[in-house]
Coordinates of N, CA and C and ligand atoms in Angstrom, one line a residue:
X1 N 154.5 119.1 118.9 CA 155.4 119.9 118.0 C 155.0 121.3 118.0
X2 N 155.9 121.9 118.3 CA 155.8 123.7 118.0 C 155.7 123.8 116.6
X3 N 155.5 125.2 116.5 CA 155.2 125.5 115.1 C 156.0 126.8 115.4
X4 N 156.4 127.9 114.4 CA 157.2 128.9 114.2 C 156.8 129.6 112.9
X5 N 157.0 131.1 113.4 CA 156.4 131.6 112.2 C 157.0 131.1 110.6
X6 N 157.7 130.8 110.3 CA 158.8 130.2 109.3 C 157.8 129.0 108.8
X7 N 157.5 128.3 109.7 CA 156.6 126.9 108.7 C 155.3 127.4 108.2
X8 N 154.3 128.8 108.4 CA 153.4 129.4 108.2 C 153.9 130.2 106.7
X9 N 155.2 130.4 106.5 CA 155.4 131.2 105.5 C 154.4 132.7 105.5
X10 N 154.7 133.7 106.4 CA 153.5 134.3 106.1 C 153.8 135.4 107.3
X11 N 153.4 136.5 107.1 CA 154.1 138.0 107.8 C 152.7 138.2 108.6
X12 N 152.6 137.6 110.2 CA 152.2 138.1 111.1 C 152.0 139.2 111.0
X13 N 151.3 139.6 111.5 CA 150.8 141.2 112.5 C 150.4 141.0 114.0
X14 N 150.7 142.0 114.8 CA 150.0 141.8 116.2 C 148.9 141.8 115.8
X15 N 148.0 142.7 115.0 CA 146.2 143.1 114.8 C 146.0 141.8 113.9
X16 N 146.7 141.2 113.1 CA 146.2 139.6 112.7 C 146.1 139.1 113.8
X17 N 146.7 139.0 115.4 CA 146.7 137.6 116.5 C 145.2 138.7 116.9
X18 N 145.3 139.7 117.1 CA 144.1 140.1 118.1 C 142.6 139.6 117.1
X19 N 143.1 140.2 115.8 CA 141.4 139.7 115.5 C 141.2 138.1 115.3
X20 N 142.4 137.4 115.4 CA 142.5 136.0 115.2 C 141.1 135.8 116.3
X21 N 142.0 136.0 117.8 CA 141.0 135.9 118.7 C 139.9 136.6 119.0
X22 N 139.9 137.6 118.3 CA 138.1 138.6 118.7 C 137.3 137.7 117.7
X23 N 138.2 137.1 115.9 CA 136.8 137.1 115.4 C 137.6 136.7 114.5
X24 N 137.3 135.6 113.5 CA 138.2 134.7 112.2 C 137.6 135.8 111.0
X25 N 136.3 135.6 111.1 CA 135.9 136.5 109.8 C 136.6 138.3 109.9
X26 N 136.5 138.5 111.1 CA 136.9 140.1 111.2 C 138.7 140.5 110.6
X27 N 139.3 138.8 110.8 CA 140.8 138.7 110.4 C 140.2 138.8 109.1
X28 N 139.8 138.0 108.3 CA 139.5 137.6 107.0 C 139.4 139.1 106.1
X29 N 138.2 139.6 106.3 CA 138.1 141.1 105.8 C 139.0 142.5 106.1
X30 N 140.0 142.1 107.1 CA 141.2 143.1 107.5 C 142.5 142.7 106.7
X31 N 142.5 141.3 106.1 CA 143.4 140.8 105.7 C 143.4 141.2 104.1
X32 N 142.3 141.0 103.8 CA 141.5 141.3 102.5 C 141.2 142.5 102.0
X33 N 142.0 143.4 102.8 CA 141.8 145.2 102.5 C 140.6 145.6 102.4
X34 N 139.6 144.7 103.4 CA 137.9 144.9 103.4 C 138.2 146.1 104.2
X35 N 138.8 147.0 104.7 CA 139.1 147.9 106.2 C 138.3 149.4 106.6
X36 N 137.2 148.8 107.0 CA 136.6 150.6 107.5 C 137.0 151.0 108.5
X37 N 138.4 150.7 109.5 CA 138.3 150.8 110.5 C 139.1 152.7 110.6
X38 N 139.5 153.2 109.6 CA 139.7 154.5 109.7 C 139.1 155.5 109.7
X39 N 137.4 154.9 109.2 CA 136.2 155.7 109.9 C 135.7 155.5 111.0
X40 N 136.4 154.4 111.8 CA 135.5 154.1 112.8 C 135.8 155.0 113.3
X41 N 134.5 155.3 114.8 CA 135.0 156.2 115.5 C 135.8 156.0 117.3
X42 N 135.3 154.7 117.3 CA 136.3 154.2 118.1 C 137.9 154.3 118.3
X43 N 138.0 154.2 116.7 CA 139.5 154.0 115.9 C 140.0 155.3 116.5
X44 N 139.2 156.1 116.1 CA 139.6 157.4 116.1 C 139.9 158.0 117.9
X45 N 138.8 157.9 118.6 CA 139.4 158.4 119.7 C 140.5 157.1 120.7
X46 N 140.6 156.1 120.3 CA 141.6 155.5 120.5 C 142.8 155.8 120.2
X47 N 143.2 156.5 119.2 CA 144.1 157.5 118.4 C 144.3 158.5 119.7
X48 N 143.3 159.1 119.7 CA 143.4 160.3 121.0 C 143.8 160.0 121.9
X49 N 143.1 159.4 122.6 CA 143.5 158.6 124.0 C 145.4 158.3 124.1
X50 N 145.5 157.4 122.5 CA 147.1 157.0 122.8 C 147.9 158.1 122.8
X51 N 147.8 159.3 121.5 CA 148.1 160.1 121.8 C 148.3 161.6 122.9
X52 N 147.9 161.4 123.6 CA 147.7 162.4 125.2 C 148.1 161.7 125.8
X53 N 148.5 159.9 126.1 CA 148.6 159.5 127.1 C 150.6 158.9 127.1
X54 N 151.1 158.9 128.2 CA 152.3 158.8 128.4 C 153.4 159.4 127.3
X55 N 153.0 160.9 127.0 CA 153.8 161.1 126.1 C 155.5 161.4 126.2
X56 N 155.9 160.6 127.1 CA 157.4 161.5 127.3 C 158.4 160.1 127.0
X57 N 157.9 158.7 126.8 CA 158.7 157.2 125.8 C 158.3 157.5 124.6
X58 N 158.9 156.5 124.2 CA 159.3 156.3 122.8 C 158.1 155.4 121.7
X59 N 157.4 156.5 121.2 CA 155.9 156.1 120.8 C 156.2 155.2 119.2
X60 N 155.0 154.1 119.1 CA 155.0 153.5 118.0 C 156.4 153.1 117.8
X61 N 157.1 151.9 118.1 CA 158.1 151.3 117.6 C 157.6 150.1 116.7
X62 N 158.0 150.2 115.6 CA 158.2 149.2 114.5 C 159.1 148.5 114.5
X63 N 158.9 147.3 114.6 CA 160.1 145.5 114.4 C 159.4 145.5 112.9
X64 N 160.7 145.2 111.6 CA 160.9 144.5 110.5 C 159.0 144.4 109.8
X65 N 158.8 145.8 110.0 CA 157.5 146.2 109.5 C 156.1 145.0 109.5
X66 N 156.4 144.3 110.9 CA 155.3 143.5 111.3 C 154.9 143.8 112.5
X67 N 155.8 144.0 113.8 CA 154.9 144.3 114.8 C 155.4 145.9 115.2
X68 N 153.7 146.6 115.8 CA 154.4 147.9 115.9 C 153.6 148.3 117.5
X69 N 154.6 148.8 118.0 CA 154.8 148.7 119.3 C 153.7 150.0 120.1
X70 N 152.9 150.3 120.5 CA 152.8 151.7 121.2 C 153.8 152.6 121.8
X71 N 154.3 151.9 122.7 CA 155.8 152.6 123.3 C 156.4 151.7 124.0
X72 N 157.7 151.7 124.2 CA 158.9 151.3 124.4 C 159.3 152.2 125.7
X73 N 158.8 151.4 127.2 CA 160.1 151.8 127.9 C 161.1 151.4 129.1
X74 N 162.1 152.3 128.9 CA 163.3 151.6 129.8 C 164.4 151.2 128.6
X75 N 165.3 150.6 129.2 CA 167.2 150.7 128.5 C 167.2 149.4 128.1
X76 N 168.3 148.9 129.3 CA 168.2 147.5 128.9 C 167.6 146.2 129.6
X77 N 166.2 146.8 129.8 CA 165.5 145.8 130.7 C 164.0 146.6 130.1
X78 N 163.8 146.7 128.8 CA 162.6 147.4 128.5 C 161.3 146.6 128.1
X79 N 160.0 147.5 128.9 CA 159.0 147.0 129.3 C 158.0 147.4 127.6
X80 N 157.3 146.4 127.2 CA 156.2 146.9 126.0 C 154.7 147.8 126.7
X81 N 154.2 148.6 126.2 CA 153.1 149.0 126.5 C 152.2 149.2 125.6
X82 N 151.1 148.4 125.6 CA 150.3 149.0 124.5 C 148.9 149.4 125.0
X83 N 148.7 150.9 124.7 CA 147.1 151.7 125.5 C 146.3 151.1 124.6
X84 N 144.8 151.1 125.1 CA 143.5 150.7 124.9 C 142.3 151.4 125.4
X85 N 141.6 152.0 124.6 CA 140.6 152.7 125.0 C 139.5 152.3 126.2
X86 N 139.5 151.0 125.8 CA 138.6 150.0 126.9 C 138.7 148.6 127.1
X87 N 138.3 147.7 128.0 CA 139.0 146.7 128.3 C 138.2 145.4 127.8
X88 N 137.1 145.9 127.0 CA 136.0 145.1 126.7 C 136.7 144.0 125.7
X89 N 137.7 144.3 124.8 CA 138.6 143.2 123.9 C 139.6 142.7 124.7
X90 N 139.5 142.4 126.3 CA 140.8 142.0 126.7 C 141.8 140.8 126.0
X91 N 140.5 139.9 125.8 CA 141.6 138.1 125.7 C 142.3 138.8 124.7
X92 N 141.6 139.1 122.9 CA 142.5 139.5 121.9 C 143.6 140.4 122.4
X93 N 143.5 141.4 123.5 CA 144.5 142.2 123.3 C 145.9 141.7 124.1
X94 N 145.5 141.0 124.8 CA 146.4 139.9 125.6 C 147.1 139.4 124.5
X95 N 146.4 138.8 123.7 CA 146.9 138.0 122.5 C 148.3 138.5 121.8
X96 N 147.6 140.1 121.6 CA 148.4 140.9 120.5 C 149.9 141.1 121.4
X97 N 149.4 141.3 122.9 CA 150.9 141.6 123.5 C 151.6 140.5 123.6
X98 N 150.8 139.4 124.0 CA 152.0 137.6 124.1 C 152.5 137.9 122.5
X99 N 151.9 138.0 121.8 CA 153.1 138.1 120.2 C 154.2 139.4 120.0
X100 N 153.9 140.1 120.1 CA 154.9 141.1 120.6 C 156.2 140.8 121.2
X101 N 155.8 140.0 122.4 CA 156.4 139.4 123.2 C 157.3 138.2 123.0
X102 N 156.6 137.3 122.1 CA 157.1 136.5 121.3 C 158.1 136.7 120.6
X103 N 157.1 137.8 119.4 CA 158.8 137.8 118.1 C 159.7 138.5 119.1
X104 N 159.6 139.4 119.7 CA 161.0 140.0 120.4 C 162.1 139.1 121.1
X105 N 160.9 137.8 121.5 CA 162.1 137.2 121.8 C 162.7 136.1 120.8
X106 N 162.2 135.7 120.2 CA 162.3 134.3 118.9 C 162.9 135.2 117.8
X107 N 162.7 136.2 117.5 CA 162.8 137.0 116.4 C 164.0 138.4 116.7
X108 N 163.9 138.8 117.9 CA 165.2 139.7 118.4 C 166.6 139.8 119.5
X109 N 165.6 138.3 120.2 CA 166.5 138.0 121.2 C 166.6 139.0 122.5
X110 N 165.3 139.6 122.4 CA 164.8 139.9 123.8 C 163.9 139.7 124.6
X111 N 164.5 139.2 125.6 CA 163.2 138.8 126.3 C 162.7 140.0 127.2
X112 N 161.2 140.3 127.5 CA 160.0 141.5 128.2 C 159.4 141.1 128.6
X113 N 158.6 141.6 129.2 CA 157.6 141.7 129.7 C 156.6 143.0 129.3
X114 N 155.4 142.7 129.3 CA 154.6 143.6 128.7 C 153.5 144.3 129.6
X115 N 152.9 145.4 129.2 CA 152.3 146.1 129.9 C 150.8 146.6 129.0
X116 N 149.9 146.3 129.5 CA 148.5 147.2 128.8 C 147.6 148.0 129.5
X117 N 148.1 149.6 128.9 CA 147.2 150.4 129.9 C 146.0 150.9 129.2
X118 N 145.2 151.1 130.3 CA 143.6 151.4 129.9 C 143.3 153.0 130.8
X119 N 144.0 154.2 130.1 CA 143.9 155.1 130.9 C 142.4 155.5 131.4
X120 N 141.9 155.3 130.3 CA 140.5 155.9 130.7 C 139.9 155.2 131.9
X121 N 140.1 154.2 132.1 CA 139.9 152.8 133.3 C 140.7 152.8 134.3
X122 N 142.0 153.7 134.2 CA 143.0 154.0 135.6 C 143.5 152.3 135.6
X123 N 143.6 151.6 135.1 CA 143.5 150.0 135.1 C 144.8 149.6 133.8
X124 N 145.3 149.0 134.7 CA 147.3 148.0 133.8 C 146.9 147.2 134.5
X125 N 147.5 146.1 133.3 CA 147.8 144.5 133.6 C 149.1 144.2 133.3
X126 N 149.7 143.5 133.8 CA 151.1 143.5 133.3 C 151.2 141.6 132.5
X127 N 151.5 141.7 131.5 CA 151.3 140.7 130.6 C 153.1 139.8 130.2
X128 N 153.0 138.5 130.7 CA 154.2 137.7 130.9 C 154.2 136.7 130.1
X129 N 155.0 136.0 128.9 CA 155.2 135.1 127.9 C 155.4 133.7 128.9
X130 N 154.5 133.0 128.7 CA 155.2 131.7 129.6 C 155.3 130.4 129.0
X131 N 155.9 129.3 128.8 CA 155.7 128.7 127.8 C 154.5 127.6 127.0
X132 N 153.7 128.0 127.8 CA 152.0 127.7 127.3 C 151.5 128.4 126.8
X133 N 152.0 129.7 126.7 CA 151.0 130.8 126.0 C 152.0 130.5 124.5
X134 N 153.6 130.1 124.5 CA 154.5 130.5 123.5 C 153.7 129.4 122.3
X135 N 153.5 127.9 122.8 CA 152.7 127.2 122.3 C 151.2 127.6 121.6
X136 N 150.5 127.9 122.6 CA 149.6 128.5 121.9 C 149.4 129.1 120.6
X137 N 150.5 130.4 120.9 CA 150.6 131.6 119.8 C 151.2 130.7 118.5
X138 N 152.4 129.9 118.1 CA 152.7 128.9 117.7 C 151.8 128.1 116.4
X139 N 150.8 127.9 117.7 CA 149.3 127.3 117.0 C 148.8 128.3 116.3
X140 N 148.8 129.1 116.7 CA 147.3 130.1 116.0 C 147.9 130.5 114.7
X141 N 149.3 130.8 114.3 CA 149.9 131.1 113.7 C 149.6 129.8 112.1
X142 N 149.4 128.3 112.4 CA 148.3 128.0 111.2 C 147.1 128.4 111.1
X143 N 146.5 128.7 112.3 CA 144.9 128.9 112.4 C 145.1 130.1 111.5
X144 N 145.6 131.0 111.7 CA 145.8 132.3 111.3 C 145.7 132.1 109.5
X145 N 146.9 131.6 109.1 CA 147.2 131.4 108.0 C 145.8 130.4 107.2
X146 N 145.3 129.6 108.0 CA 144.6 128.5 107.0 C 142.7 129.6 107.0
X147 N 142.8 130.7 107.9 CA 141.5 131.6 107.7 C 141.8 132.2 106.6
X148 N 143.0 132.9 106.0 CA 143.3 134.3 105.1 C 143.8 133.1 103.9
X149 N 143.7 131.9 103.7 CA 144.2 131.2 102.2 C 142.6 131.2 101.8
X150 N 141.3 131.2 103.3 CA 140.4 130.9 102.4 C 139.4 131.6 101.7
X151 N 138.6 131.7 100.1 CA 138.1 132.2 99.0 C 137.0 133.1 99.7
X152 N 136.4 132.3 101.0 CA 135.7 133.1 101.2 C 135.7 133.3 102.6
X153 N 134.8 134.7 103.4 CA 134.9 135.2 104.7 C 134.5 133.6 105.7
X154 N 135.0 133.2 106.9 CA 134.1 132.5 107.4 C 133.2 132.9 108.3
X155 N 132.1 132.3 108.4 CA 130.3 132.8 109.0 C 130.6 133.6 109.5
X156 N 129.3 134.8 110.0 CA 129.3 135.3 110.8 C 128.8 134.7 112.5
X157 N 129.6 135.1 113.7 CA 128.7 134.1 114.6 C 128.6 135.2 115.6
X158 N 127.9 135.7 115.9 CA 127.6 136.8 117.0 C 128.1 136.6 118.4
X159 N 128.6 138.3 118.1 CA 129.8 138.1 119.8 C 129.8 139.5 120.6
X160 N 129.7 139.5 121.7 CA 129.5 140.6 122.3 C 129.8 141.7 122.5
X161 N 130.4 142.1 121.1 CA 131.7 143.0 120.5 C 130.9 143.8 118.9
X162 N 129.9 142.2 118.6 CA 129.8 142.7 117.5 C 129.2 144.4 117.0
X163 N 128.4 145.0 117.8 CA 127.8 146.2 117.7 C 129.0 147.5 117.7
X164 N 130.2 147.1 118.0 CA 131.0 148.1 118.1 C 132.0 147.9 117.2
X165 N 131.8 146.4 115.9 CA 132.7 146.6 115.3 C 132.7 147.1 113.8
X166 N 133.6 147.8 113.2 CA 133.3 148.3 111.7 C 132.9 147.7 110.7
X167 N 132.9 146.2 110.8 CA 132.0 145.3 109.9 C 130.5 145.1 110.4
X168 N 129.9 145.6 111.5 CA 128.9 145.2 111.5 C 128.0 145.1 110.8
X169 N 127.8 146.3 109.5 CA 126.9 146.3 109.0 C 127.2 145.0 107.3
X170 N 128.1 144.7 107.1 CA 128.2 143.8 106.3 C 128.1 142.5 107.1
X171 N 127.8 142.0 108.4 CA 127.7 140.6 109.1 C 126.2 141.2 109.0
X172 N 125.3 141.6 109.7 CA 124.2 141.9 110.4 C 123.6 142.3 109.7
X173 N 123.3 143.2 109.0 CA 122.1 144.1 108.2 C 121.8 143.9 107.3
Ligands
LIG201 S1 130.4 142.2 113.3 FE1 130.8 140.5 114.7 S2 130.9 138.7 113.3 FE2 131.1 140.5 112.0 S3 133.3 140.8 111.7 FE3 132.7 142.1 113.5 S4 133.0 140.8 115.3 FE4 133.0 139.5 113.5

């Protein structure tokens, strides 16, 4: 059985599927308005980066105030792109674009194909919905929901990400 955002009762975000997969607890405390990530400094020249890079499409598009796009381009055969400072979060960010990808099509009746560029890396993947991954995302969409019903963060479990992320000092220290 599939599952659909509809039986989760519950307003996805693409950065809910990415931290689903970087990290349950990192969803937990983002979900939970725990959020230092606007001091980070990552955050920030990530910011930079998007901004300087491909400036001449159509930046940040927003679907029904849940998923929000980096840029949008092409007519009627339009490609998603979302920039990344570095490639070190790939699987999550994979993640965030198969959902993208997803509601546009379950949710807008378009079907894309996606794109993630990593200017600073000179390095794009081009990222395709296939119906293993639609399943998957499906799934995670309880996982998702049954982390953020619960009272408290779950464990911290060390990952090779953790030194660069804005919670580290409330997991680790
Ligand atoms: S520091 Fe590590 S364990 Fe803690 S929220 Fe970040 S990624 Fe998760």
């Amino acid at each position: 059985m599939t599952l659909g955002l509809s039986d989760v009762s519950l307003r996805v975000t693409g950065v809910m599927v990415q931290y689903f997969v970087a990290c349950e607890r990192e969803l937990w405390f983002f979900y939970h308005n725990i959020n230092l990530n606007e001091f980070d400094e990552n955050v920030r020249i990530g910011r930079l980066i998007h901004e300087k890079s491909h400036s001449r499409e159509k930046k940040n598009v927003v679907f029904d105030d849940t998923i929000s796009i980096d840029f949008i381009e092409g007519g009627s055969k339009p490609v998603v792109f979302e920039i990344k400072k570095s490639s070190k979060l790939e699987e999550p960010v994979r993640h965030q674009v198969y959902y993208y990808l997803w509601y546009l099509k379950h949710k807008k009746g378009i079907e894309t194909h996606g794109v993630i560029s990593y200017p600073k890396e000179r390095k794009q993947e081009r990222i395709e919905l296939t119906e293993e991954i639609e399943c998957r995302l499906e799934k995670m969409f309880r996982g998702i929901s049954a982390v953020i019903k619960c009272d408290k963060p779950p464990k911290a479990i060390k990952k090779p990400y953790c030194r660069r992320c804005s919670y580290f000092e409330f997991c680790w220290v």
